[in-house]
Amino acid sequence: MTGNCRTLANLEDEPGWIQMSPEDCEKLKVKEGELIRVSSKRGTTITRVKPTERVKKGATYMTYQWWVGACNELTVPYLDPVSNTPESKYCAINLEKIDDQAWAETSIKESYESIRTSMGIDTAKREWRI
């Protein structure tokens, strides 16, 4: 997973982003940069909101390279029968607004510090969005 590359992790140590249509953001009452909970049958993750006209209403787009907020935590675990490529492209999800953004930011920070500490990466030098 790209998120396991220490060099890339030092570029932006953040939860992933979920791109949503402005209409869906308005309906969920979330703004750019806010953290939301994204759940599927397979798992749950917290990620930041990115409103964009590039995504159709009712659909979302997420990247997979983050340690926290990775969409591969949500997608189906099936492999293509010919190439054995993971079928990590799509799944049904539920989006939930997190009212306590301070709690969500702290939760993300603690998750990252735990991961980075277990990998032997110094967490004292990191700056957070909180």
Short mmCIF file of C-alpha atoms in Angstrom, two decimals:
data_model
loop_
_atom_site.label_atom_id
_atom_site.label_comp_id
_atom_site.label_asym_id
_atom_site.label_seq_id
_atom_site.Cartn_x
_atom_site.Cartn_y
_atom_site.Cartn_z
CA MET A 1 0.00 0.00 0.00
CA THR A 2 1.33 3.43 -0.93
CA GLY A 3 0.53 4.70 2.58
CA ASN A 4 3.24 2.40 3.95
CA CYS A 5 5.96 4.37 2.13
CA ARG A 6 7.61 6.56 4.78
CA THR A 7 8.72 9.18 2.26
CA LEU A 8 5.21 9.69 0.93
CA ALA A 9 3.75 9.63 4.45
CA ASN A 10 5.95 12.60 5.32
CA LEU A 11 4.43 14.66 2.49
CA GLU A 12 0.94 14.68 3.95
CA ASP A 13 0.14 12.67 7.04
CA GLU A 14 -3.61 12.94 6.89
CA PRO A 15 -6.66 10.78 6.65
CA GLY A 16 -7.81 10.27 3.09
CA TRP A 17 -10.26 12.46 1.23
CA ILE A 18 -13.69 11.52 -0.02
CA GLN A 19 -14.80 13.52 -3.01
CA MET A 20 -18.54 14.22 -3.12
CA SER A 21 -20.87 16.38 -5.17
CA PRO A 22 -21.67 19.78 -3.66
CA GLU A 23 -25.35 18.71 -3.52
CA ASP A 24 -24.50 15.64 -1.44
CA CYS A 25 -22.28 17.74 0.85
CA GLU A 26 -25.13 20.19 1.35
CA LYS A 27 -27.61 17.37 2.06
CA LEU A 28 -25.24 15.87 4.67
CA LYS A 29 -24.45 19.40 5.97
CA VAL A 30 -20.68 18.95 5.69
CA LYS A 31 -18.03 21.36 4.47
CA GLU A 32 -14.65 20.92 2.83
CA GLY A 33 -12.06 19.57 5.23
CA GLU A 34 -14.53 18.26 7.81
CA LEU A 35 -14.12 14.68 8.95
CA ILE A 36 -16.93 12.20 8.26
CA ARG A 37 -17.47 8.51 8.97
CA VAL A 38 -17.68 6.29 5.90
CA SER A 39 -18.99 2.74 6.45
CA SER A 40 -19.64 -0.34 4.36
CA LYS A 41 -20.41 -3.98 5.14
CA ARG A 42 -16.66 -4.57 5.36
CA GLY A 43 -15.51 -1.72 7.58
CA THR A 44 -15.55 1.89 8.73
CA THR A 45 -13.11 4.73 8.31
CA ILE A 46 -12.91 8.45 9.00
CA THR A 47 -11.90 10.73 6.15
CA ARG A 48 -12.05 14.38 5.06
CA VAL A 49 -14.71 15.83 2.76
CA LYS A 50 -13.78 17.33 -0.61
CA PRO A 51 -16.75 18.83 -2.51
CA THR A 52 -16.27 18.70 -6.28
CA GLU A 53 -18.27 18.97 -9.47
CA ARG A 54 -16.21 16.07 -10.85
CA VAL A 55 -18.27 13.52 -8.88
CA LYS A 56 -21.92 12.89 -9.76
CA LYS A 57 -24.63 13.29 -7.16
CA GLY A 58 -25.05 10.02 -5.25
CA ALA A 59 -21.51 8.83 -6.00
CA THR A 60 -18.19 9.33 -4.21
CA TYR A 61 -14.51 8.91 -4.98
CA MET A 62 -11.72 8.06 -2.54
CA THR A 63 -8.01 7.41 -2.82
CA TYR A 64 -6.44 4.36 -1.21
CA GLN A 65 -2.95 5.40 -0.13
CA TRP A 66 -3.61 6.68 3.40
CA TRP A 67 -2.90 4.82 6.64
CA VAL A 68 -6.15 6.11 8.11
CA GLY A 69 -9.09 6.92 5.88
CA ALA A 70 -8.18 4.39 3.18
CA CYS A 71 -11.05 3.25 0.99
CA ASN A 72 -9.59 -0.26 0.71
CA GLU A 73 -10.81 -0.76 4.28
CA LEU A 74 -14.33 -0.54 2.84
CA THR A 75 -14.27 -2.32 -0.50
CA VAL A 76 -14.98 -5.95 -1.29
CA PRO A 77 -12.19 -8.54 -0.77
CA TYR A 78 -12.68 -10.37 -4.09
CA LEU A 79 -10.01 -11.04 -6.71
CA ASP A 80 -10.41 -11.07 -10.48
CA PRO A 81 -10.45 -14.77 -11.46
CA VAL A 82 -8.00 -14.26 -14.36
CA SER A 83 -5.49 -11.67 -13.15
CA ASN A 84 -5.92 -12.03 -9.35
CA THR A 85 -6.15 -8.23 -9.21
CA PRO A 86 -8.07 -7.05 -6.11
CA GLU A 87 -11.59 -5.85 -6.88
CA SER A 88 -11.06 -2.75 -4.75
CA LYS A 89 -12.85 -0.35 -7.03
CA TYR A 90 -16.33 0.11 -5.64
CA CYS A 91 -18.88 -0.77 -2.97
CA ALA A 92 -22.02 0.58 -1.33
CA ILE A 93 -21.30 2.97 1.55
CA ASN A 94 -23.05 4.98 4.21
CA LEU A 95 -21.89 8.51 5.05
CA GLU A 96 -22.30 9.93 8.54
CA LYS A 97 -21.61 13.48 9.66
CA ILE A 98 -19.44 13.70 12.78
CA ASP A 99 -20.77 16.53 14.90
CA ASP A 100 -17.81 16.55 17.32
CA GLN A 101 -14.99 17.56 14.95
CA ALA A 102 -12.56 18.09 17.85
CA TRP A 103 -13.05 14.45 18.91
CA ALA A 104 -12.58 13.28 15.29
CA GLU A 105 -9.35 15.27 14.88
CA THR A 106 -8.00 13.85 18.15
CA SER A 107 -9.00 10.32 17.11
CA ILE A 108 -7.16 10.69 13.79
CA LYS A 109 -4.08 12.12 15.51
CA GLU A 110 -3.98 9.25 18.02
CA SER A 111 -4.41 6.65 15.25
CA TYR A 112 -1.52 8.11 13.28
CA GLU A 113 0.73 8.41 16.31
CA SER A 114 0.09 4.77 17.17
CA ILE A 115 0.89 3.60 13.63
CA ARG A 116 3.96 5.78 13.31
CA THR A 117 5.29 4.77 16.75
CA SER A 118 4.89 1.08 15.91
CA MET A 119 6.97 1.73 12.75
CA GLY A 120 9.67 3.57 14.69
CA ILE A 121 8.85 6.98 13.17
CA ASP A 122 9.32 10.02 15.44
CA THR A 123 5.87 11.54 16.06
CA ALA A 124 7.13 14.56 18.01
CA LYS A 125 8.01 16.45 14.81
CA ARG A 126 4.52 16.23 13.26
CA GLU A 127 2.19 19.20 13.01
CA TRP A 128 -1.54 18.53 13.05
CA ARG A 129 -4.58 20.39 11.77
CA ILE A 130 -6.22 20.60 15.20
#
